[in-house]
Coordinates of C-alpha atoms in Angstrom, one line a residue:
Chain X
X1 CA -4.6 5.0 7.9
X2 CA -3.1 8.9 7.4
X3 CA -4.7 10.2 10.7
X4 CA -3.6 13.7 10.0
X5 CA -4.8 15.1 7.0
X6 CA -7.6 16.8 9.0
X7 CA -9.9 14.9 7.2
X8 CA -13.5 14.0 9.4
X9 CA -13.5 11.3 11.4
X10 CA -16.3 9.4 9.4
X11 CA -14.6 9.9 6.2
X12 CA -11.4 7.8 8.1
X13 CA -14.1 5.8 10.0
X14 CA -15.5 5.0 6.3
X15 CA -15.1 1.9 5.4
X16 CA -14.0 3.0 1.5
X17 CA -11.6 4.5 2.8
X18 CA -10.5 2.2 6.0
X19 CA -10.7 -0.8 2.7
X20 CA -8.0 1.6 0.6
X21 CA -5.4 1.2 3.6
X22 CA -5.7 -3.1 4.0
X23 CA -5.1 -2.8 -0.4
X24 CA -2.5 -0.5 0.1
X25 CA -0.7 -2.7 3.0
X26 CA -0.7 -5.5 0.1
X27 CA 1.8 -4.3 -2.0
X28 CA 3.5 -2.9 1.2
X29 CA 3.6 -6.8 3.0
X30 CA 3.7 -8.7 -0.3
X31 CA 7.2 -6.2 -1.2
X32 CA 8.8 -7.8 1.9
X33 CA 8.5 -10.9 2.0
X34 CA 10.0 -10.8 -1.2
X35 CA 13.3 -8.7 0.0
X36 CA 12.9 -11.3 3.0
X37 CA 13.3 -14.0 0.5
X38 CA 16.7 -13.4 -0.8
X39 CA 17.8 -14.7 1.9
X40 CA 17.9 -18.0 3.6
X41 CA 15.7 -18.9 6.1
X42 CA 18.5 -18.5 9.0
X43 CA 17.5 -20.4 11.4
X44 CA 19.5 -19.6 14.5
X45 CA 18.0 -15.9 14.2
X46 CA 15.4 -17.8 15.6
X47 CA 16.8 -19.6 18.6
X48 CA 16.8 -17.6 22.3
X49 CA 19.8 -17.3 23.2
X50 CA 22.0 -18.5 19.6
X51 CA 24.6 -15.5 19.6
X52 CA 25.4 -16.2 23.5
X53 CA 27.6 -15.0 24.7
X54 CA 28.3 -12.0 21.8
X55 CA 24.9 -11.0 21.9
X56 CA 24.3 -9.7 25.8
X57 CA 19.8 -10.9 25.1
X58 CA 17.0 -11.9 26.8
X59 CA 15.4 -13.6 24.1
X60 CA 16.9 -14.7 19.6
X61 CA 18.7 -12.5 17.5
X62 CA 15.5 -11.8 15.5
X63 CA 13.9 -10.0 18.9
X64 CA 16.9 -8.8 19.4
X65 CA 16.9 -6.6 16.2
X66 CA 12.8 -6.3 17.4
X67 CA 13.6 -4.6 20.5
X68 CA 16.3 -2.1 19.4
X69 CA 14.7 -1.2 16.4
X70 CA 11.3 -0.2 18.6
X71 CA 13.3 1.3 21.2
X72 CA 14.5 3.6 18.1
X73 CA 10.7 4.2 17.0
X74 CA 9.9 4.8 20.2
X75 CA 11.2 8.2 21.0
X76 CA 10.8 8.6 17.1
X77 CA 6.9 8.3 18.8
X78 CA 5.7 5.3 16.8
X79 CA 3.6 3.6 19.4
X80 CA 1.8 7.5 20.3
X81 CA 0.4 7.1 16.7
X82 CA -3.8 4.1 17.2
X83 CA -2.6 1.5 14.7
X84 CA 1.2 0.9 15.8
X85 CA 2.1 -1.5 18.4
X86 CA 5.5 -3.0 19.3
X87 CA 6.3 -6.2 20.2
X88 CA 8.3 -5.5 22.7
X89 CA 6.1 -4.6 26.4
X90 CA 5.8 -1.7 25.7
X91 CA 6.8 -0.3 29.9
X92 CA 10.4 -1.3 27.5
X93 CA 10.4 1.3 26.1
X94 CA 11.9 4.1 26.1
X95 CA 9.3 7.7 25.9
X96 CA 8.8 9.6 22.9
X97 CA 11.7 12.5 22.5
X98 CA 9.4 14.4 20.6
X99 CA 5.7 16.1 21.3
X100 CA 2.4 12.7 20.0
X101 CA 0.9 14.5 17.2
X102 CA -3.6 14.7 17.7
X103 CA -5.2 11.9 16.5
X104 CA -9.1 12.3 16.1
X105 CA -9.6 9.4 18.2
X106 CA -11.8 7.4 15.9
X107 CA -11.8 3.7 18.5
X108 CA -13.5 3.8 21.9
X109 CA -11.1 2.7 24.2
X110 CA -12.2 3.7 27.5
X111 CA -8.3 3.4 29.7
X112 CA -8.7 1.2 32.6
X113 CA -10.9 -1.8 31.1
X114 CA -9.6 -1.7 27.7
X115 CA -6.1 -2.5 26.8
X116 CA -5.2 -2.1 23.8
X117 CA -5.5 -5.7 21.7
X118 CA -2.0 -6.8 21.2
X119 CA -2.1 -9.8 18.9
X120 CA 1.5 -9.1 17.9
X121 CA 3.2 -12.2 19.8
X122 CA 0.6 -14.6 17.7
X123 CA 2.0 -13.0 14.5
X124 CA 5.2 -13.5 16.2
X125 CA 4.7 -17.3 16.0
X126 CA 3.4 -18.0 12.7
X127 CA 5.6 -15.8 11.0
X128 CA 8.4 -17.2 13.0
X129 CA 7.0 -20.6 11.8
X130 CA 5.1 -21.1 9.1
X131 CA 5.9 -18.0 6.6
X132 CA 9.6 -17.3 6.9
X133 CA 10.6 -20.9 6.1
X134 CA 7.6 -21.1 3.8
X135 CA 9.2 -19.1 1.5
X136 CA 12.7 -18.3 2.1
X137 CA 15.2 -21.0 0.7
X138 CA 16.6 -23.4 4.0
X139 CA 19.9 -23.4 5.6
X140 CA 22.3 -20.3 6.5
X141 CA 23.9 -18.2 4.7
X142 CA 25.3 -16.2 7.1
X143 CA 23.1 -12.3 6.6
X144 CA 21.7 -12.7 10.0
X145 CA 21.2 -9.1 10.0
X146 CA 19.9 -9.3 6.6
X147 CA 17.4 -11.5 6.8
X148 CA 16.6 -10.0 10.1
X149 CA 16.2 -6.4 9.2
X150 CA 13.4 -7.7 6.8
X151 CA 11.4 -9.9 9.4
X152 CA 11.0 -6.8 11.3
X153 CA 9.3 -4.8 8.3
X154 CA 7.4 -8.0 7.1
X155 CA 6.1 -8.3 10.8
X156 CA 5.4 -3.9 11.6
X157 CA 3.7 -4.5 9.0
X158 CA 1.0 -7.2 9.2
X159 CA 1.5 -6.5 12.6
X160 CA -0.5 -3.0 11.0
X161 CA -2.6 -4.9 9.4
X162 CA -4.3 -6.9 11.6
X163 CA -5.1 -4.5 14.2
X164 CA -6.6 -2.7 11.5
X165 CA -9.4 -5.3 12.2
X166 CA -10.1 -2.9 15.1
X167 CA -10.9 0.8 12.8
X168 CA -13.3 -2.3 10.8
X169 CA -14.7 -3.1 13.5
X170 CA -15.3 0.9 14.8
X171 CA -16.8 1.5 11.1
X172 CA -19.2 -1.1 11.0
X173 CA -20.4 -0.7 14.7
X174 CA -21.1 3.3 14.3
X175 CA -23.0 1.9 11.0
X176 CA -25.3 -0.3 12.8
X177 CA -24.6 -0.4 16.6
X178 CA -28.5 -1.8 17.3
X179 CA -26.8 -5.6 15.5
X180 CA -24.6 -5.7 17.3
X181 CA -25.3 -4.3 20.7
X182 CA -27.7 -7.5 22.2
X183 CA -24.6 -10.3 20.6
X184 CA -22.4 -8.1 23.0
X185 CA -24.5 -8.7 26.1
X186 CA -25.9 -11.8 26.2
X187 CA -24.3 -13.9 28.6
X188 CA -21.9 -14.9 27.6
X189 CA -21.2 -12.8 25.1
X190 CA -22.4 -14.2 21.1
X191 CA -19.0 -14.6 19.4
X192 CA -20.1 -16.4 16.6
X193 CA -23.3 -14.1 16.2
X194 CA -20.0 -11.3 16.1
X195 CA -17.7 -12.6 14.2
X196 CA -20.9 -13.7 11.0
X197 CA -21.8 -10.1 11.5
X198 CA -18.3 -8.6 10.1
X199 CA -18.0 -12.0 8.6
X200 CA -18.2 -10.6 4.6
X201 CA -16.9 -14.3 2.8
X202 CA -17.3 -12.3 -0.8
X203 CA -14.8 -9.1 -0.4
X204 CA -12.5 -12.5 1.3
X205 CA -12.2 -14.2 -1.7
X206 CA -11.9 -11.3 -3.7
X207 CA -9.2 -10.5 -1.6
X208 CA -7.4 -13.4 -2.1
X209 CA -7.5 -13.0 -5.9
X210 CA -6.8 -10.1 -5.4
X211 CA -3.7 -11.5 -3.4
X212 CA -2.7 -14.1 -5.7
X213 CA -2.6 -11.9 -8.9
X214 CA -0.1 -9.0 -7.2
X215 CA 2.4 -11.4 -6.0
X216 CA 2.6 -13.1 -9.8
X217 CA 2.8 -10.0 -10.4
X218 CA 6.0 -8.1 -7.9
X219 CA 7.5 -11.8 -8.1
X220 CA 8.2 -12.1 -11.5
X221 CA 10.5 -11.8 -13.0
X222 CA 11.6 -9.0 -15.7
X223 CA 12.6 -9.7 -19.0
X224 CA 16.3 -6.7 -19.5
X225 CA 13.4 -5.0 -21.2
X226 CA 10.8 -4.5 -18.4
X227 CA 8.0 -6.9 -19.3
X228 CA 6.6 -8.6 -16.8
X229 CA 8.3 -13.4 -17.3
X230 CA 5.5 -14.6 -16.6
X231 CA 5.5 -17.7 -17.9
X232 CA 4.9 -21.2 -15.6
X233 CA 8.7 -22.4 -15.8
X234 CA 10.8 -19.0 -14.4
X235 CA 10.4 -19.0 -11.2
X236 CA 9.8 -15.7 -9.5
X237 CA 10.7 -14.0 -6.5
X238 CA 8.1 -15.8 -3.7
X239 CA 6.1 -18.7 -3.8
X240 CA 2.7 -17.2 -5.1
X241 CA 0.6 -19.9 -3.1
X242 CA 2.8 -18.9 0.2
X243 CA 1.6 -15.4 0.1
X244 CA -2.1 -16.8 -0.1
X245 CA -1.9 -18.7 2.2
X246 CA -0.7 -16.4 4.7
X247 CA -3.4 -14.6 4.6
X248 CA -6.0 -17.4 4.4
X249 CA -5.0 -19.6 7.4
X250 CA -3.4 -16.1 9.6
X251 CA -3.7 -12.7 8.7
X252 CA -7.6 -12.9 8.0
X253 CA -8.3 -14.9 10.9
X254 CA -6.0 -13.3 13.3
X255 CA -7.5 -9.8 11.9
X256 CA -11.0 -11.5 12.7
X257 CA -10.4 -11.8 16.3
X258 CA -8.6 -8.6 16.9
X259 CA -12.7 -7.7 15.9
X260 CA -14.5 -9.1 17.5
X261 CA -11.6 -8.9 20.4
X262 CA -13.2 -5.0 20.5
X263 CA -16.7 -5.7 20.0
X264 CA -16.6 -7.8 23.3
X265 CA -15.5 -4.4 24.9
X266 CA -17.7 -1.6 23.3
X267 CA -20.0 -1.3 25.5
X268 CA -17.2 -0.7 28.2
X269 CA -18.4 2.1 30.1
X270 CA -20.7 3.6 27.1
X271 CA -24.1 5.0 29.5
X272 CA -27.0 2.3 29.7
X273 CA -28.7 5.2 27.7
X274 CA -26.9 5.7 24.6
X275 CA -26.9 2.0 24.6
X276 CA -30.8 2.5 24.5
X277 CA -30.8 5.3 21.8
X278 CA -28.7 2.7 19.9
X279 CA -30.7 0.3 19.5
X280 CA -33.9 2.5 19.1
X281 CA -32.2 3.5 16.2
X282 CA -32.8 0.0 15.0
Chain C
X1 CA 25.9 -9.6 -3.7
X2 CA 25.6 -12.5 -2.0
X3 CA 29.2 -12.8 -0.8
X4 CA 28.6 -16.0 1.3
X5 CA 27.2 -18.6 -1.2
X6 CA 30.6 -20.1 -1.5
X7 CA 30.5 -19.3 -5.6
X8 CA 34.3 -18.6 -6.5
X9 CA 35.4 -15.6 -7.0
X10 CA 35.3 -15.9 -11.0
X11 CA 31.6 -16.6 -10.6
X12 CA 31.0 -13.2 -8.3
X13 CA 32.8 -10.8 -10.2
X14 CA 32.0 -12.2 -13.5
X15 CA 29.4 -9.5 -15.5
X16 CA 26.3 -11.1 -15.6
X17 CA 26.2 -12.1 -11.5
X18 CA 27.3 -7.8 -11.2
X19 CA 24.3 -6.8 -13.7
X20 CA 21.7 -9.1 -12.3
X21 CA 23.2 -7.4 -8.8
X22 CA 22.0 -4.7 -10.0
X23 CA 19.1 -5.1 -11.6
X24 CA 17.5 -6.8 -9.3
X25 CA 18.1 -3.7 -6.6
X26 CA 15.9 -2.1 -9.4
X27 CA 13.2 -3.5 -7.7
X28 CA 14.2 -2.6 -4.1
X29 CA 15.2 1.1 -4.9
X30 CA 11.6 1.7 -7.0
X31 CA 9.4 0.3 -4.8
X32 CA 10.7 2.1 -1.8
X33 CA 10.0 5.1 -3.1
X34 CA 7.2 3.8 -4.0
X35 CA 6.6 3.6 -0.4
X36 CA 8.5 6.9 1.0
X37 CA 6.3 8.5 -1.6
X38 CA 3.4 7.5 0.6
X39 CA 4.1 10.6 2.5
X40 CA 4.9 14.2 2.6
X41 CA 7.7 16.1 1.9
X42 CA 8.7 16.5 5.8
X43 CA 10.8 19.0 4.8
X44 CA 12.1 20.1 8.8
X45 CA 13.6 16.9 8.4
X46 CA 16.3 17.8 6.3
X47 CA 16.2 20.6 8.4
X48 CA 19.9 20.5 10.8
X49 CA 19.0 21.9 14.5
X50 CA 15.0 21.9 13.2
X51 CA 14.1 19.8 16.1
X52 CA 15.8 21.3 19.3
X53 CA 15.1 21.4 21.8
X54 CA 13.5 18.4 21.7
X55 CA 15.9 16.3 20.0
X56 CA 19.4 17.0 21.0
X57 CA 22.0 16.2 18.5
X58 CA 24.1 17.9 15.6
X59 CA 22.1 17.8 12.3
X60 CA 18.9 17.1 11.1
X61 CA 16.2 14.7 12.0
X62 CA 16.9 12.1 8.5
X63 CA 20.5 12.4 9.8
X64 CA 19.5 11.6 13.8
X65 CA 17.6 8.6 11.9
X66 CA 20.4 7.1 10.3
X67 CA 23.4 7.5 12.8
X68 CA 21.0 5.9 15.0
X69 CA 18.9 2.8 12.5
X70 CA 23.3 2.6 11.4
X71 CA 24.6 2.3 14.6
X72 CA 22.9 0.0 15.7
X73 CA 23.5 -2.1 12.2
X74 CA 26.9 -1.3 12.9
X75 CA 26.4 -3.9 16.1
X76 CA 25.0 -6.5 14.1
X77 CA 28.3 -6.4 11.5
X78 CA 26.8 -4.7 8.2
X79 CA 29.7 -2.6 7.7
X80 CA 31.9 -5.3 7.8
X81 CA 30.2 -5.9 4.2
X82 CA 32.0 -4.9 1.3
X83 CA 29.2 -4.1 0.0
X84 CA 27.8 -1.8 2.4
X85 CA 29.1 2.0 3.5
X86 CA 27.4 3.7 6.1
X87 CA 27.0 7.0 5.9
X88 CA 27.2 8.3 9.4
X89 CA 31.7 8.2 9.5
X90 CA 32.7 4.4 10.6
X91 CA 35.1 5.8 13.7
X92 CA 31.3 7.3 15.3
X93 CA 29.7 3.8 14.9
X94 CA 30.3 0.9 16.8
X95 CA 31.9 -2.4 16.4
X96 CA 30.4 -5.6 15.7
X97 CA 29.7 -7.9 18.7
X98 CA 29.3 -10.8 16.5
X99 CA 32.8 -11.1 14.2
X100 CA 32.1 -10.5 10.5
X101 CA 31.7 -13.0 7.8
X102 CA 34.9 -13.9 5.7
X103 CA 34.2 -12.9 2.6
X104 CA 36.5 -13.2 -0.9
X105 CA 38.6 -11.0 -0.6
X106 CA 36.9 -9.0 -4.0
X107 CA 38.8 -5.6 -4.7
X108 CA 41.7 -4.4 -4.4
X109 CA 42.7 -2.2 -1.9
X110 CA 45.5 -1.5 -0.2
X111 CA 44.8 -0.5 3.5
X112 CA 46.7 2.5 3.7
X113 CA 46.7 4.3 0.3
X114 CA 43.2 3.2 -1.2
X115 CA 40.4 4.4 1.3
X116 CA 37.4 2.6 0.3
X117 CA 35.0 5.2 -2.5
X118 CA 32.3 6.7 -0.8
X119 CA 30.2 9.1 -2.2
X120 CA 27.0 8.6 0.5
X121 CA 27.3 12.8 1.1
X122 CA 26.6 13.1 -2.6
X123 CA 23.8 10.4 -2.5
X124 CA 22.1 12.0 0.7
X125 CA 22.1 15.9 -1.8
X126 CA 21.3 14.5 -4.8
X127 CA 17.5 12.1 -2.9
X128 CA 17.2 15.1 -0.3
X129 CA 17.8 18.0 -2.7
X130 CA 15.9 16.2 -5.6
X131 CA 14.3 12.8 -5.4
X132 CA 12.6 13.1 -2.2
X133 CA 10.4 16.7 -3.6
X134 CA 10.6 14.8 -7.0
X135 CA 8.1 11.6 -6.0
X136 CA 6.7 13.4 -2.8
X137 CA 3.6 15.7 -2.1
X138 CA 4.3 19.2 -1.1
X139 CA 4.6 19.9 2.7
X140 CA 4.0 18.6 6.2
X141 CA 2.0 16.2 7.5
X142 CA 3.6 15.1 10.4
X143 CA 4.6 12.0 9.8
X144 CA 8.0 12.4 10.9
X145 CA 9.5 9.1 11.4
X146 CA 7.5 7.5 8.5
X147 CA 8.8 9.6 6.0
X148 CA 12.4 9.4 7.7
X149 CA 12.5 5.6 8.6
X150 CA 11.2 4.9 4.3
X151 CA 13.8 8.3 3.6
X152 CA 16.6 5.8 5.2
X153 CA 15.8 2.3 3.8
X154 CA 16.0 4.6 -0.2
X155 CA 19.4 5.7 1.4
X156 CA 20.8 1.8 2.4
X157 CA 19.8 1.1 -1.4
X158 CA 21.1 3.9 -3.6
X159 CA 24.6 3.8 -1.9
X160 CA 24.8 -0.2 -2.1
X161 CA 23.7 0.0 -5.7
X162 CA 26.3 2.4 -7.0
X163 CA 29.4 1.6 -4.5
X164 CA 28.7 -2.2 -7.1
X165 CA 30.2 -0.5 -9.0
X166 CA 33.7 -1.0 -7.3
X167 CA 32.9 -4.5 -8.5
X168 CA 31.6 -3.2 -11.8
X169 CA 35.1 -1.7 -12.5
X170 CA 37.3 -5.0 -10.3
X171 CA 35.6 -7.1 -12.9
X172 CA 36.2 -4.9 -16.8
X173 CA 39.1 -4.1 -15.2
X174 CA 40.7 -8.0 -14.8
X175 CA 39.2 -8.8 -18.1
X176 CA 42.0 -6.6 -20.1
X177 CA 43.8 -4.5 -18.0
X178 CA 46.0 -3.9 -20.5
X179 CA 43.3 -1.5 -21.6
X180 CA 43.4 0.4 -19.0
X181 CA 46.2 0.2 -17.7
X182 CA 48.5 3.4 -19.5
X183 CA 45.4 6.0 -19.1
X184 CA 45.6 4.6 -15.3
X185 CA 49.7 5.4 -15.7
X186 CA 49.4 8.7 -17.9
X187 CA 50.4 12.4 -16.2
X188 CA 47.9 13.2 -15.4
X189 CA 45.9 9.9 -15.9
X190 CA 43.2 10.1 -19.0
X191 CA 40.1 9.9 -16.5
X192 CA 37.9 10.5 -20.1
X193 CA 39.6 7.5 -21.5
X194 CA 38.9 5.9 -18.3
X195 CA 35.3 6.5 -17.7
X196 CA 35.0 5.7 -22.0
X197 CA 36.1 2.1 -21.8
X198 CA 33.1 1.4 -19.2
X199 CA 30.1 3.8 -21.0
X200 CA 28.2 1.0 -22.1
X201 CA 25.4 3.7 -24.5
X202 CA 23.3 0.8 -25.5
X203 CA 22.9 -0.8 -21.4
X204 CA 22.9 2.4 -20.5
X205 CA 20.0 3.0 -22.7
X206 CA 18.0 -0.4 -22.3
X207 CA 18.4 0.3 -18.3
X208 CA 15.5 3.6 -18.3
X209 CA 13.6 1.3 -21.0
X210 CA 13.3 -1.9 -18.3
X211 CA 13.0 1.4 -15.3
X212 CA 10.6 3.3 -16.7
X213 CA 8.7 -0.4 -17.1
X214 CA 8.7 -1.4 -13.3
X215 CA 7.5 1.8 -12.5
X216 CA 4.6 1.9 -14.2
X217 CA 4.0 -2.3 -13.3
X218 CA 5.0 -1.7 -9.4
X219 CA 3.6 1.9 -9.9
X220 CA -0.1 1.2 -10.8
X221 CA -2.8 1.3 -9.3
X222 CA -4.8 -2.3 -8.8
X223 CA -8.2 -3.1 -9.1
X224 CA -10.5 -5.0 -7.2
X225 CA -10.0 -7.7 -8.4
X226 CA -5.8 -7.5 -9.4
X227 CA -5.4 -6.4 -13.0
X228 CA -2.7 -3.0 -13.1
X229 CA -4.4 -0.3 -13.9
X230 CA -2.0 1.4 -16.2
X231 CA -4.5 3.5 -18.4
X232 CA -3.0 7.1 -18.7
X233 CA -6.2 8.9 -16.7
X234 CA -5.0 7.2 -13.5
X235 CA -2.3 7.9 -11.4
X236 CA 0.1 6.2 -10.3
X237 CA 1.9 5.8 -6.9
X238 CA 4.9 7.2 -7.8
X239 CA 5.5 9.3 -10.9
X240 CA 7.5 7.1 -13.6
X241 CA 9.6 10.0 -15.3
X242 CA 10.8 10.8 -11.9
X243 CA 12.1 7.3 -11.0
X244 CA 13.9 7.4 -14.4
X245 CA 15.3 10.6 -14.3
X246 CA 16.7 10.3 -10.4
X247 CA 19.5 7.1 -12.0
X248 CA 19.7 9.1 -15.8
X249 CA 20.9 12.7 -13.7
X250 CA 21.9 10.4 -10.5
X251 CA 23.2 7.2 -10.2
X252 CA 24.2 6.6 -13.3
X253 CA 27.0 9.5 -13.5
X254 CA 27.9 8.6 -9.4
X255 CA 28.2 5.2 -10.2
X256 CA 30.0 6.2 -13.4
X257 CA 32.8 8.1 -10.6
X258 CA 32.9 5.2 -8.3
X259 CA 34.3 3.1 -11.1
X260 CA 36.3 6.3 -12.3
X261 CA 37.9 6.4 -8.8
X262 CA 38.0 2.9 -8.4
X263 CA 40.4 2.1 -11.8
X264 CA 42.6 5.6 -10.4
X265 CA 43.3 3.6 -7.7
X266 CA 43.0 -0.2 -9.4
X267 CA 47.7 -0.4 -9.5
X268 CA 48.2 1.5 -5.7
X269 CA 50.9 -0.4 -4.6
X270 CA 50.7 -3.0 -7.5
X271 CA 54.1 -5.0 -8.1
X272 CA 56.1 -3.1 -11.7
X273 CA 56.6 -7.1 -12.0
X274 CA 52.9 -7.3 -12.0
X275 CA 52.6 -4.5 -14.4
X276 CA 54.7 -5.6 -17.1
X277 CA 52.3 -9.0 -16.9
X278 CA 49.4 -8.0 -17.0
X279 CA 50.3 -5.5 -20.6
X280 CA 51.8 -8.3 -22.1
X281 CA 48.9 -10.0 -22.6
X282 CA 47.3 -8.2 -24.5

């Protein structure tokens, strides 16, 4: 999301605007996966302690990369942006050296009661255990730095994509708060009803088709004249099915979890008066 | 170049292998340019001292990014690989924390007489002054971290592409040393004749066509169903002509400079006996 265009909040939170951002992120994610797939799986980089004693870091090679890159990006104020979430706990990262940008207040985030949803540990988990072994050649080619650099880039893009669910939820909530409020306030909250309200099976089906097409085009080989070679007997740069199943099995469900979790806290700190006003708007 | 596949040197230095690497790098470079073009030019990040006093660094915001990222990558042994050249002077970077990989000795590099060719300052120059303003929207969107992160990635890929010229030269030299030797040994050396020997106008013309096709495909918009929309009335994600002219005006000529410079030093420290043997092989 480009928060700094000076566009009004209503436009930034329009579903059209958010969808365009999510569609654009698909390109980024597919391309980064293709870049990662140039290197072997290199399982060693995911094993805590595998580079001891040379690497004096309490975690895996990849976690060291995340820590170092995120430490630097934190200095450059990356994590002051509402759509960025580090994998390293924020309290371990340095403070920004320049003042944060002023962002419009797009999300409902009462400080004490609602810590920002952060599903990065789950993202790291499915990426390491399913995606990386699925898209890379098995084995160890020694390119630990190249592999981990790409891993960090993929993880950052996936994290941004999945946490964007908060903007989706806020947009849908504001569009019809009276639909959501009863399910948020029931005891216990009706998470299934909330999930149903934000699920659009037709949109998801379309996304998976689009994704397969993008993976085929970006991952296809081009002949010497730059024509895409799509014939099935030539192996592309990435296994298209891996990209589609990653979205279907992990990205979409995790985004939904982020969306529902956001909604469950949407009324924290909201006045009874405001809630009644919303319910009357039905 | 994947130096760690265990392939024999003759295969790594085959022109086919090198060309495949260069063609693959085109995809990376185009995609990274597309990613950069999401953000405004942000000229401020290229101006030394523009972030003083917050940034205590003797250079621009981008140079600070290069220094920080390269310092980290140096620890992860990036610059022990023969196809990697940092923008920050090597003596300012930390030592690798793990042992370098063992690479086959592909290049002729007598330590004292032939420091590795490094044209990174010229790459930084054309990138900042021509490419970044050419592909990005003018103005300042405040996304200094995002912009500089993409700049670093583009610069690293361009540097790798251009310094690959050394492998091209070595391959062509070994294929017919007797063609090169007289021009290297003449006083002064005949750089024009050397340049002519390595220039293949038909290959260059093909490259530019392929590049335009790739930029059109990767930079095109996809409709909701994932079909590439190539009609001329829709603006793509990047100006195709900028990509083509960057290669034509900067990447190809700079690569040629790297190639010729490498050849000029190809006989440094080589015995008279070996030179005569090569000349007899004519």
